[in-house]
Amino acid sequence: VLIEAIREHLFSVLRDSVFVADEILDHPRFDLNTGEGTTDAVFNILRNAKALMPLEAPNLVVCWGGHSISRQEYEYSKLVGYELGLRGLDLCTGCGPGAMKGPMKGAAIAHSKQRRRNGRYVGISEPGIIAAEAPNPITNKLVILPDIEKRLEAFVRLGHGIIVLPGGAGTMEEILYLLGILLHPHNLDIELPLIFTGPADAAGYFARIDRLIEQTLGKAAQARYRIITGDPVAVAREMAAGLERVGRQRDAAGDSYSFNWRLTIERDFQQPFVPTHASMAALNLYPGPSHVLAANLRRALSGIVAGNVKEQGQSEIEQHGPFELHGEPALVGALDELLGYFAAHNRMKLPGKHYQPCYRLVAKVGG
């Protein structure tokens, strides 16, 4: 007899695959070539999966981070989830292991202590990831979006606040995606609390990420997040206060609690990016509007992730060698420094494997 959680997860994959194929991709109602059509599709996938809770005040915290992290980082992620759970907050992650499982596990224990029997542990994935990595068993609401970009949009539309735990290139991709959206002129006043956190010795890790953000996106981007290390209680208190601000703002605007319709998400963040040597070399990694640069940096990181761990990306590298990324010297230098740090600390692939870069950074003056 199948374990009930496994039965639910298998049903969720089948449900979303059939719904997307029959009701989204082949339905004239959804024009996925427009921003409105794409957002409407994301909303309907989440609604069909019963992931939207329209009558509950904002309490869903998204946690991002790496699937291959140290034991110390994993234990810290559980403490963060525990403190959030004690305050009645629910969790949403990529539903895999590591920093995606730890917060859910901690929150589940806290919810049990508080006799909270309807705790939500939402997992959001996409076909390529779910095929390679089973959801962790704590996930009690699994949703499969058709591609990476719609998955990322689901996170920021569904979640009320976001916590970033240590990770690698994939986590940096998520950070750039979110900051690019928050830096859009239409989104400058939207409340979406964002906290970077890890154990005390993660301070150097986040300092490097903070430096890259300053060198590429500027101080306006830095103002959108807080860095708190070694203090899960402070993280939970800060997030709980942020969610109260989210609730007040949505009440004042008459906005939905369950889906952030007010966020403006440009097509650069919605269109699926297929990393090839041509598409990677064509990325414009030169100074410009910060939200546009963030979109291109996000694509660059997405291509590196694909070259590291995804079958299509690895096949491209085997046939044609490393991807080339061209950009302004200072910008490329900052990116190279961070990626080198990730590689040196086993954050680019699983620990124990010698990392061979799937990319080559080329500094070029002028765009």
mmCIF file of C-alpha atoms in Angstrom:
data_model
loop_
_atom_site.group_PDB
_atom_site.id
_atom_site.type_symbol
_atom_site.label_atom_id
_atom_site.label_comp_id
_atom_site.label_asym_id
_atom_site.label_seq_id
_atom_site.Cartn_x
_atom_site.Cartn_y
_atom_site.Cartn_z
ATOM 1 C CA VAL A 1 0.000 0.000 0.000
ATOM 2 C CA LEU A 2 1.434 3.367 -1.010
ATOM 3 C CA ILE A 3 2.335 5.772 1.777
ATOM 4 C CA GLU A 4 -0.312 8.508 1.694
ATOM 5 C CA ALA A 5 2.186 11.347 1.113
ATOM 6 C CA ILE A 6 3.642 9.521 -1.904
ATOM 7 C CA ARG A 7 0.133 8.929 -3.262
ATOM 8 C CA GLU A 8 -0.677 12.655 -2.902
ATOM 9 C CA HIS A 9 2.546 13.725 -4.611
ATOM 10 C CA LEU A 10 2.032 11.345 -7.542
ATOM 11 C CA PHE A 11 -1.520 12.624 -7.939
ATOM 12 C CA SER A 12 -0.290 16.242 -7.845
ATOM 13 C CA VAL A 13 2.197 15.632 -10.656
ATOM 14 C CA LEU A 14 -0.468 13.941 -12.775
ATOM 15 C CA ARG A 15 -3.103 16.579 -11.962
ATOM 16 C CA ASP A 16 -0.898 19.532 -12.905
ATOM 17 C CA SER A 17 0.583 17.876 -16.000
ATOM 18 C CA VAL A 18 -2.871 17.124 -17.404
ATOM 19 C CA PHE A 19 -4.305 20.514 -16.416
ATOM 20 C CA VAL A 20 -1.436 22.466 -17.994
ATOM 21 C CA ALA A 21 -1.568 20.399 -21.203
ATOM 22 C CA ASP A 22 -5.344 20.496 -21.607
ATOM 23 C CA GLU A 23 -6.442 23.751 -19.996
ATOM 24 C CA ILE A 24 -3.444 26.095 -20.344
ATOM 25 C CA LEU A 25 -1.184 25.304 -23.300
ATOM 26 C CA ASP A 26 -3.985 24.250 -25.657
ATOM 27 C CA HIS A 27 -6.641 26.713 -24.488
ATOM 28 C CA PRO A 28 -7.314 29.933 -26.421
ATOM 29 C CA ARG A 29 -8.135 31.742 -23.176
ATOM 30 C CA PHE A 30 -4.457 31.956 -22.163
ATOM 31 C CA ASP A 31 -2.106 33.947 -24.373
ATOM 32 C CA LEU A 32 1.285 33.018 -22.957
ATOM 33 C CA ASN A 33 2.921 35.599 -25.231
ATOM 34 C CA THR A 34 1.561 38.374 -23.001
ATOM 35 C CA GLY A 35 2.278 39.250 -19.395
ATOM 36 C CA GLU A 36 -1.389 39.210 -18.428
ATOM 37 C CA GLY A 37 -1.956 35.821 -20.031
ATOM 38 C CA THR A 38 1.073 34.305 -18.301
ATOM 39 C CA THR A 39 0.070 35.618 -14.872
ATOM 40 C CA ASP A 40 -3.501 34.411 -15.418
ATOM 41 C CA ALA A 41 -2.123 30.959 -16.279
ATOM 42 C CA VAL A 42 -0.005 30.867 -13.098
ATOM 43 C CA PHE A 43 -3.046 31.907 -11.043
ATOM 44 C CA ASN A 44 -5.241 29.196 -12.554
ATOM 45 C CA ILE A 45 -2.643 26.466 -12.022
ATOM 46 C CA LEU A 46 -2.385 27.437 -8.349
ATOM 47 C CA ARG A 47 -6.158 27.692 -8.001
ATOM 48 C CA ASN A 48 -6.729 24.303 -9.622
ATOM 49 C CA ALA A 49 -4.228 22.821 -7.171
ATOM 50 C CA LYS A 50 -6.153 24.460 -4.277
ATOM 51 C CA ALA A 51 -2.987 26.268 -3.206
ATOM 52 C CA LEU A 52 -4.748 29.631 -2.774
ATOM 53 C CA MET A 53 -6.213 30.489 0.646
ATOM 54 C CA PRO A 54 -8.249 33.677 0.028
ATOM 55 C CA LEU A 55 -9.689 34.036 3.538
ATOM 56 C CA GLU A 56 -6.428 33.704 5.506
ATOM 57 C CA ALA A 57 -4.414 36.766 6.503
ATOM 58 C CA PRO A 58 -0.899 36.890 4.959
ATOM 59 C CA ASN A 59 1.160 34.176 6.660
ATOM 60 C CA LEU A 60 2.939 32.187 3.908
ATOM 61 C CA VAL A 61 6.738 32.503 3.988
ATOM 62 C CA VAL A 62 8.780 31.347 0.997
ATOM 63 C CA CYS A 63 12.192 29.858 1.853
ATOM 64 C CA TRP A 64 14.856 29.591 -0.841
ATOM 65 C CA GLY A 65 18.246 27.935 -0.503
ATOM 66 C CA GLY A 66 20.471 25.131 -1.706
ATOM 67 C CA HIS A 67 19.605 21.441 -1.797
ATOM 68 C CA SER A 68 23.198 20.451 -0.996
ATOM 69 C CA ILE A 69 24.187 22.355 2.159
ATOM 70 C CA SER A 70 26.278 21.618 5.228
ATOM 71 C CA ARG A 71 24.799 19.908 8.272
ATOM 72 C CA GLN A 72 25.187 23.129 10.255
ATOM 73 C CA GLU A 73 23.257 25.110 7.616
ATOM 74 C CA TYR A 74 20.551 22.448 7.520
ATOM 75 C CA GLU A 75 20.120 22.504 11.305
ATOM 76 C CA TYR A 76 19.940 26.302 11.208
ATOM 77 C CA SER A 77 17.246 26.175 8.514
ATOM 78 C CA LYS A 78 15.197 23.928 10.811
ATOM 79 C CA LEU A 79 15.528 26.474 13.630
ATOM 80 C CA VAL A 80 14.309 29.237 11.311
ATOM 81 C CA GLY A 81 11.293 27.130 10.336
ATOM 82 C CA TYR A 82 10.649 26.303 13.986
ATOM 83 C CA GLU A 83 10.563 29.967 15.021
ATOM 84 C CA LEU A 84 8.286 30.819 12.094
ATOM 85 C CA GLY A 85 5.988 27.930 12.992
ATOM 86 C CA LEU A 86 5.725 29.018 16.619
ATOM 87 C CA ARG A 87 4.308 32.307 15.336
ATOM 88 C CA GLY A 88 1.652 30.541 13.255
ATOM 89 C CA LEU A 89 3.364 31.088 9.903
ATOM 90 C CA ASP A 90 3.208 28.583 7.042
ATOM 91 C CA LEU A 91 6.018 27.564 4.705
ATOM 92 C CA CYS A 92 6.527 27.410 0.943
ATOM 93 C CA THR A 93 9.744 26.034 -0.585
ATOM 94 C CA GLY A 94 11.036 24.301 -3.707
ATOM 95 C CA CYS A 95 10.084 21.090 -1.814
ATOM 96 C CA GLY A 96 13.410 19.278 -2.284
ATOM 97 C CA PRO A 97 16.025 18.394 0.372
ATOM 98 C CA GLY A 98 18.445 20.693 2.207
ATOM 99 C CA ALA A 99 17.272 24.273 2.738
ATOM 100 C CA MET A 100 13.918 23.347 1.194
ATOM 101 C CA LYS A 101 13.219 20.573 3.696
ATOM 102 C CA GLY A 102 14.745 22.026 6.877
ATOM 103 C CA PRO A 103 12.344 24.950 7.367
ATOM 104 C CA MET A 104 9.328 22.704 6.749
ATOM 105 C CA LYS A 105 10.586 20.179 9.293
ATOM 106 C CA GLY A 106 11.132 22.857 11.924
ATOM 107 C CA ALA A 107 7.738 24.438 11.262
ATOM 108 C CA ALA A 108 5.974 21.067 11.480
ATOM 109 C CA ILE A 109 7.370 20.534 15.004
ATOM 110 C CA ALA A 110 6.389 24.066 16.063
ATOM 111 C CA HIS A 111 2.891 23.705 14.607
ATOM 112 C CA SER A 112 2.496 20.469 16.566
ATOM 113 C CA LYS A 113 3.564 22.204 19.787
ATOM 114 C CA GLN A 114 1.053 24.976 19.118
ATOM 115 C CA ARG A 115 -1.632 22.369 18.277
ATOM 116 C CA ARG A 116 -1.959 23.916 14.817
ATOM 117 C CA ARG A 117 -3.439 21.082 12.796
ATOM 118 C CA ASN A 118 -3.850 22.843 9.463
ATOM 119 C CA GLY A 119 -0.248 23.876 8.845
ATOM 120 C CA ARG A 120 0.607 24.412 5.178
ATOM 121 C CA TYR A 121 3.875 23.154 3.677
ATOM 122 C CA VAL A 122 3.621 24.183 0.037
ATOM 123 C CA GLY A 123 6.099 22.853 -2.499
ATOM 124 C CA ILE A 124 6.460 24.506 -5.915
ATOM 125 C CA SER A 125 8.408 22.678 -8.590
ATOM 126 C CA GLU A 126 8.667 22.209 -12.364
ATOM 127 C CA PRO A 127 8.969 19.106 -14.585
ATOM 128 C CA GLY A 128 12.764 19.092 -14.955
ATOM 129 C CA ILE A 129 13.330 19.410 -11.209
ATOM 130 C CA ILE A 130 10.614 17.012 -10.039
ATOM 131 C CA ALA A 131 11.877 14.346 -12.462
ATOM 132 C CA ALA A 132 15.344 14.519 -10.906
ATOM 133 C CA GLU A 133 14.474 15.211 -7.266
ATOM 134 C CA ALA A 134 11.493 13.826 -5.364
ATOM 135 C CA PRO A 135 9.590 16.210 -3.072
ATOM 136 C CA ASN A 136 10.366 15.893 0.608
ATOM 137 C CA PRO A 137 7.688 14.016 2.595
ATOM 138 C CA ILE A 138 6.661 17.020 4.723
ATOM 139 C CA THR A 139 5.245 18.827 1.664
ATOM 140 C CA ASN A 140 1.449 18.597 1.926
ATOM 141 C CA LYS A 141 0.566 20.783 -1.069
ATOM 142 C CA LEU A 142 2.636 20.137 -4.189
ATOM 143 C CA VAL A 143 2.222 22.246 -7.341
ATOM 144 C CA ILE A 144 4.076 21.669 -10.621
ATOM 145 C CA LEU A 145 4.465 24.724 -12.873
ATOM 146 C CA PRO A 146 5.385 24.154 -16.548
ATOM 147 C CA ASP A 147 8.775 25.926 -16.521
ATOM 148 C CA ILE A 148 11.294 27.736 -14.309
ATOM 149 C CA GLU A 149 9.956 31.213 -15.032
ATOM 150 C CA LYS A 150 6.351 30.357 -14.140
ATOM 151 C CA ARG A 151 7.615 28.550 -11.048
ATOM 152 C CA LEU A 152 9.448 31.681 -9.915
ATOM 153 C CA GLU A 153 6.399 33.829 -10.606
ATOM 154 C CA ALA A 154 4.280 31.425 -8.537
ATOM 155 C CA PHE A 155 6.645 31.892 -5.581
ATOM 156 C CA VAL A 156 6.436 35.699 -5.598
ATOM 157 C CA ARG A 157 2.704 35.882 -6.345
ATOM 158 C CA LEU A 158 1.746 33.272 -3.713
ATOM 159 C CA GLY A 159 4.204 34.096 -0.906
ATOM 160 C CA HIS A 160 3.840 37.031 1.477
ATOM 161 C CA GLY A 161 7.496 37.220 2.505
ATOM 162 C CA ILE A 162 10.724 35.530 1.411
ATOM 163 C CA ILE A 163 13.702 34.152 3.337
ATOM 164 C CA VAL A 164 16.924 33.231 1.523
ATOM 165 C CA LEU A 165 19.170 30.606 3.112
ATOM 166 C CA PRO A 166 22.649 29.655 1.847
ATOM 167 C CA GLY A 167 22.834 28.010 -1.555
ATOM 168 C CA GLY A 168 24.664 28.243 -4.850
ATOM 169 C CA ALA A 169 24.072 29.525 -8.370
ATOM 170 C CA GLY A 170 20.404 28.500 -8.312
ATOM 171 C CA THR A 171 19.774 30.479 -5.141
ATOM 172 C CA MET A 172 21.560 33.493 -6.652
ATOM 173 C CA GLU A 173 19.306 33.161 -9.702
ATOM 174 C CA GLU A 174 16.256 33.383 -7.431
ATOM 175 C CA ILE A 175 17.651 36.439 -5.629
ATOM 176 C CA LEU A 176 18.272 38.262 -8.913
ATOM 177 C CA TYR A 177 14.798 37.360 -10.173
ATOM 178 C CA LEU A 178 13.131 38.815 -7.090
ATOM 179 C CA LEU A 179 15.290 41.948 -6.886
ATOM 180 C CA GLY A 180 14.704 42.623 -10.577
ATOM 181 C CA ILE A 181 10.959 42.618 -9.930
ATOM 182 C CA LEU A 182 11.158 44.720 -6.761
ATOM 183 C CA LEU A 183 13.322 47.310 -8.551
ATOM 184 C CA HIS A 184 10.728 47.889 -11.258
ATOM 185 C CA PRO A 185 9.382 51.458 -10.902
ATOM 186 C CA HIS A 186 5.813 50.176 -10.483
ATOM 187 C CA ASN A 187 6.813 47.930 -7.559
ATOM 188 C CA LEU A 188 8.850 50.303 -5.423
ATOM 189 C CA ASP A 189 6.089 50.769 -2.840
ATOM 190 C CA ILE A 190 4.978 47.130 -2.609
ATOM 191 C CA GLU A 191 5.587 45.432 0.735
ATOM 192 C CA LEU A 192 7.374 42.088 0.316
ATOM 193 C CA PRO A 193 9.740 41.442 3.245
ATOM 194 C CA LEU A 194 13.002 39.809 2.183
ATOM 195 C CA ILE A 195 15.581 38.426 4.625
ATOM 196 C CA PHE A 196 18.926 36.730 3.925
ATOM 197 C CA THR A 197 19.924 34.427 6.791
ATOM 198 C CA GLY A 198 22.162 31.556 7.797
ATOM 199 C CA PRO A 199 24.277 30.423 10.740
ATOM 200 C CA ALA A 200 26.819 32.879 12.139
ATOM 201 C CA ASP A 201 29.593 31.650 9.856
ATOM 202 C CA ALA A 202 27.420 32.394 6.799
ATOM 203 C CA ALA A 203 28.161 36.107 7.289
ATOM 204 C CA GLY A 204 31.018 35.913 4.748
ATOM 205 C CA TYR A 205 28.781 34.145 2.227
ATOM 206 C CA PHE A 206 26.097 36.831 2.401
ATOM 207 C CA ALA A 207 28.712 39.606 2.422
ATOM 208 C CA ARG A 208 29.877 38.399 -0.992
ATOM 209 C CA ILE A 209 26.325 38.287 -2.338
ATOM 210 C CA ASP A 210 25.692 41.746 -0.896
ATOM 211 C CA ARG A 211 28.835 43.053 -2.603
ATOM 212 C CA LEU A 212 27.806 41.624 -5.988
ATOM 213 C CA ILE A 213 24.369 43.239 -5.645
ATOM 214 C CA GLU A 214 25.932 46.591 -4.780
ATOM 215 C CA GLN A 215 28.371 46.405 -7.715
ATOM 216 C CA THR A 216 25.688 45.421 -10.232
ATOM 217 C CA LEU A 217 22.251 46.626 -9.084
ATOM 218 C CA GLY A 218 23.221 49.368 -6.629
ATOM 219 C CA LYS A 219 22.119 50.545 -3.218
ATOM 220 C CA ALA A 220 18.434 50.643 -4.163
ATOM 221 C CA ALA A 221 18.576 46.857 -4.452
ATOM 222 C CA GLN A 222 20.415 46.528 -1.132
ATOM 223 C CA ALA A 223 17.645 48.528 0.559
ATOM 224 C CA ARG A 224 15.097 45.815 -0.326
ATOM 225 C CA TYR A 225 16.502 43.171 2.040
ATOM 226 C CA ARG A 226 17.984 42.605 5.496
ATOM 227 C CA ILE A 227 20.844 40.272 6.365
ATOM 228 C CA ILE A 228 20.514 38.485 9.735
ATOM 229 C CA THR A 229 22.940 35.694 10.627
ATOM 230 C CA GLY A 230 23.030 33.382 13.622
ATOM 231 C CA ASP A 231 19.691 34.515 15.061
ATOM 232 C CA PRO A 232 16.594 32.565 13.922
ATOM 233 C CA VAL A 233 14.434 34.302 16.555
ATOM 234 C CA ALA A 234 15.265 37.730 15.095
ATOM 235 C CA VAL A 235 14.517 36.394 11.605
ATOM 236 C CA ALA A 236 11.066 35.176 12.654
ATOM 237 C CA ARG A 237 10.237 38.393 14.516
ATOM 238 C CA GLU A 238 11.313 40.519 11.559
ATOM 239 C CA MET A 239 9.297 38.389 9.140
ATOM 240 C CA ALA A 240 6.184 38.408 11.343
ATOM 241 C CA ALA A 241 6.342 42.212 11.556
ATOM 242 C CA GLY A 242 6.792 42.396 7.779
ATOM 243 C CA LEU A 243 3.729 40.229 7.176
ATOM 244 C CA GLU A 244 1.656 42.567 9.323
ATOM 245 C CA ARG A 245 2.707 45.415 6.998
ATOM 246 C CA VAL A 246 1.781 43.276 3.996
ATOM 247 C CA GLY A 247 -1.686 42.689 5.453
ATOM 248 C CA ARG A 248 -2.262 46.390 6.145
ATOM 249 C CA GLN A 249 -1.142 47.369 2.643
ATOM 250 C CA ARG A 250 -3.368 44.804 0.943
ATOM 251 C CA ASP A 251 -6.328 45.865 3.070
ATOM 252 C CA ALA A 252 -5.780 49.503 2.090
ATOM 253 C CA ALA A 253 -5.437 48.642 -1.603
ATOM 254 C CA GLY A 254 -8.282 46.121 -1.647
ATOM 255 C CA ASP A 255 -5.793 43.548 -2.930
ATOM 256 C CA SER A 256 -6.093 39.788 -2.609
ATOM 257 C CA TYR A 257 -4.468 38.093 0.385
ATOM 258 C CA SER A 258 -3.788 34.908 -1.570
ATOM 259 C CA PHE A 259 -2.245 36.167 -4.839
ATOM 260 C CA ASN A 260 -0.154 39.287 -5.346
ATOM 261 C CA TRP A 261 -1.866 40.797 -8.393
ATOM 262 C CA ARG A 262 -0.293 44.256 -7.920
ATOM 263 C CA LEU A 263 3.254 43.151 -8.720
ATOM 264 C CA THR A 264 4.365 44.202 -12.198
ATOM 265 C CA ILE A 265 6.435 41.430 -13.780
ATOM 266 C CA GLU A 266 8.006 42.315 -17.115
ATOM 267 C CA ARG A 267 8.179 39.860 -20.001
ATOM 268 C CA ASP A 268 11.953 39.544 -19.497
ATOM 269 C CA PHE A 269 11.157 37.663 -16.295
ATOM 270 C CA GLN A 270 8.332 35.580 -17.745
ATOM 271 C CA GLN A 271 9.670 34.312 -21.044
ATOM 272 C CA PRO A 272 11.321 30.895 -20.740
ATOM 273 C CA PHE A 273 15.076 31.154 -21.279
ATOM 274 C CA VAL A 274 16.692 28.265 -23.144
ATOM 275 C CA PRO A 275 20.446 28.345 -22.464
ATOM 276 C CA THR A 276 22.447 27.741 -25.624
ATOM 277 C CA HIS A 277 25.836 29.085 -26.606
ATOM 278 C CA ALA A 278 24.145 31.690 -28.802
ATOM 279 C CA SER A 279 21.593 32.820 -26.195
ATOM 280 C CA MET A 280 24.185 32.995 -23.406
ATOM 281 C CA ALA A 281 26.654 34.991 -25.531
ATOM 282 C CA ALA A 282 23.857 37.398 -26.521
ATOM 283 C CA LEU A 283 23.032 38.404 -22.922
ATOM 284 C CA ASN A 284 23.580 42.107 -22.298
ATOM 285 C CA LEU A 285 25.699 42.221 -19.128
ATOM 286 C CA TYR A 286 26.333 45.941 -19.206
ATOM 287 C CA PRO A 287 25.137 48.752 -16.913
ATOM 288 C CA GLY A 288 21.604 49.984 -17.559
ATOM 289 C CA PRO A 289 18.247 50.098 -15.780
ATOM 290 C CA SER A 290 18.712 47.906 -12.730
ATOM 291 C CA HIS A 291 15.624 45.753 -13.289
ATOM 292 C CA VAL A 292 16.725 45.039 -16.886
ATOM 293 C CA LEU A 293 20.269 44.143 -15.819
ATOM 294 C CA ALA A 294 18.856 41.887 -13.089
ATOM 295 C CA ALA A 295 16.830 40.013 -15.717
ATOM 296 C CA ASN A 296 19.947 39.324 -17.797
ATOM 297 C CA LEU A 297 22.041 38.357 -14.784
ATOM 298 C CA ARG A 298 19.262 35.986 -13.765
ATOM 299 C CA ARG A 299 19.368 34.367 -17.189
ATOM 300 C CA ALA A 300 23.142 34.031 -16.974
ATOM 301 C CA LEU A 301 22.840 32.202 -13.642
ATOM 302 C CA SER A 302 20.022 30.055 -15.047
ATOM 303 C CA GLY A 303 22.309 28.997 -17.895
ATOM 304 C CA ILE A 304 25.123 28.156 -15.480
ATOM 305 C CA VAL A 305 22.747 26.044 -13.378
ATOM 306 C CA ALA A 306 21.648 24.241 -16.552
ATOM 307 C CA GLY A 307 25.257 23.638 -17.570
ATOM 308 C CA ASN A 308 26.036 22.294 -14.110
ATOM 309 C CA VAL A 309 23.172 19.901 -13.470
ATOM 310 C CA LYS A 310 20.556 19.759 -16.239
ATOM 311 C CA GLU A 311 20.699 17.258 -19.076
ATOM 312 C CA GLN A 312 20.119 19.762 -21.895
ATOM 313 C CA GLY A 313 22.724 22.184 -20.563
ATOM 314 C CA GLN A 314 25.288 19.453 -19.967
ATOM 315 C CA SER A 315 24.747 18.191 -23.509
ATOM 316 C CA GLU A 316 25.420 21.694 -24.873
ATOM 317 C CA ILE A 317 28.670 21.894 -22.897
ATOM 318 C CA GLU A 318 29.814 18.430 -24.026
ATOM 319 C CA GLN A 319 29.234 19.291 -27.685
ATOM 320 C CA HIS A 320 30.452 22.897 -27.846
ATOM 321 C CA GLY A 321 32.505 23.588 -24.722
ATOM 322 C CA PRO A 322 31.769 26.151 -21.986
ATOM 323 C CA PHE A 323 29.187 28.904 -22.409
ATOM 324 C CA GLU A 324 30.654 32.361 -22.995
ATOM 325 C CA LEU A 325 29.278 35.383 -21.171
ATOM 326 C CA HIS A 326 30.338 38.847 -22.365
ATOM 327 C CA GLY A 327 30.043 41.919 -20.177
ATOM 328 C CA GLU A 328 31.439 45.118 -18.761
ATOM 329 C CA PRO A 329 34.801 44.363 -17.050
ATOM 330 C CA ALA A 330 33.859 45.447 -13.514
ATOM 331 C CA LEU A 331 30.522 43.656 -13.683
ATOM 332 C CA VAL A 332 32.028 40.468 -15.085
ATOM 333 C CA GLY A 333 34.784 40.642 -12.476
ATOM 334 C CA ALA A 334 32.247 40.853 -9.647
ATOM 335 C CA LEU A 335 30.316 37.887 -11.047
ATOM 336 C CA ASP A 336 33.515 35.877 -11.498
ATOM 337 C CA GLU A 337 34.504 36.525 -7.890
ATOM 338 C CA LEU A 338 31.179 35.250 -6.541
ATOM 339 C CA LEU A 339 31.067 32.171 -8.784
ATOM 340 C CA GLY A 340 34.651 31.352 -7.853
ATOM 341 C CA TYR A 341 33.675 31.548 -4.181
ATOM 342 C CA PHE A 342 30.729 29.211 -4.808
ATOM 343 C CA ALA A 343 32.989 26.704 -6.576
ATOM 344 C CA ALA A 344 35.659 26.831 -3.858
ATOM 345 C CA HIS A 345 33.023 26.095 -1.202
ATOM 346 C CA ASN A 346 31.291 23.232 -3.072
ATOM 347 C CA ARG A 347 28.202 25.294 -3.889
ATOM 348 C CA MET A 348 28.252 24.715 -7.643
ATOM 349 C CA LYS A 349 27.873 20.923 -7.625
ATOM 350 C CA LEU A 350 27.588 18.158 -5.075
ATOM 351 C CA PRO A 351 30.451 18.068 -2.551
ATOM 352 C CA GLY A 352 33.272 15.662 -3.365
ATOM 353 C CA LYS A 353 33.245 16.311 -7.110
ATOM 354 C CA HIS A 354 35.887 18.457 -8.748
ATOM 355 C CA TYR A 355 34.097 21.353 -10.409
ATOM 356 C CA GLN A 356 34.810 22.050 -14.057
ATOM 357 C CA PRO A 357 33.293 25.450 -14.952
ATOM 358 C CA CYS A 358 30.593 25.259 -17.620
ATOM 359 C CA TYR A 359 31.103 28.938 -18.435
ATOM 360 C CA ARG A 360 33.770 31.402 -19.491
ATOM 361 C CA LEU A 361 33.489 35.097 -18.597
ATOM 362 C CA VAL A 362 34.772 37.553 -21.205
ATOM 363 C CA ALA A 363 35.317 41.189 -20.184
ATOM 364 C CA LYS A 364 34.541 43.590 -23.034
ATOM 365 C CA VAL A 365 34.293 47.361 -22.886
ATOM 366 C CA GLY A 366 31.066 48.731 -24.381
ATOM 367 C CA GLY A 367 27.693 47.031 -24.949
#
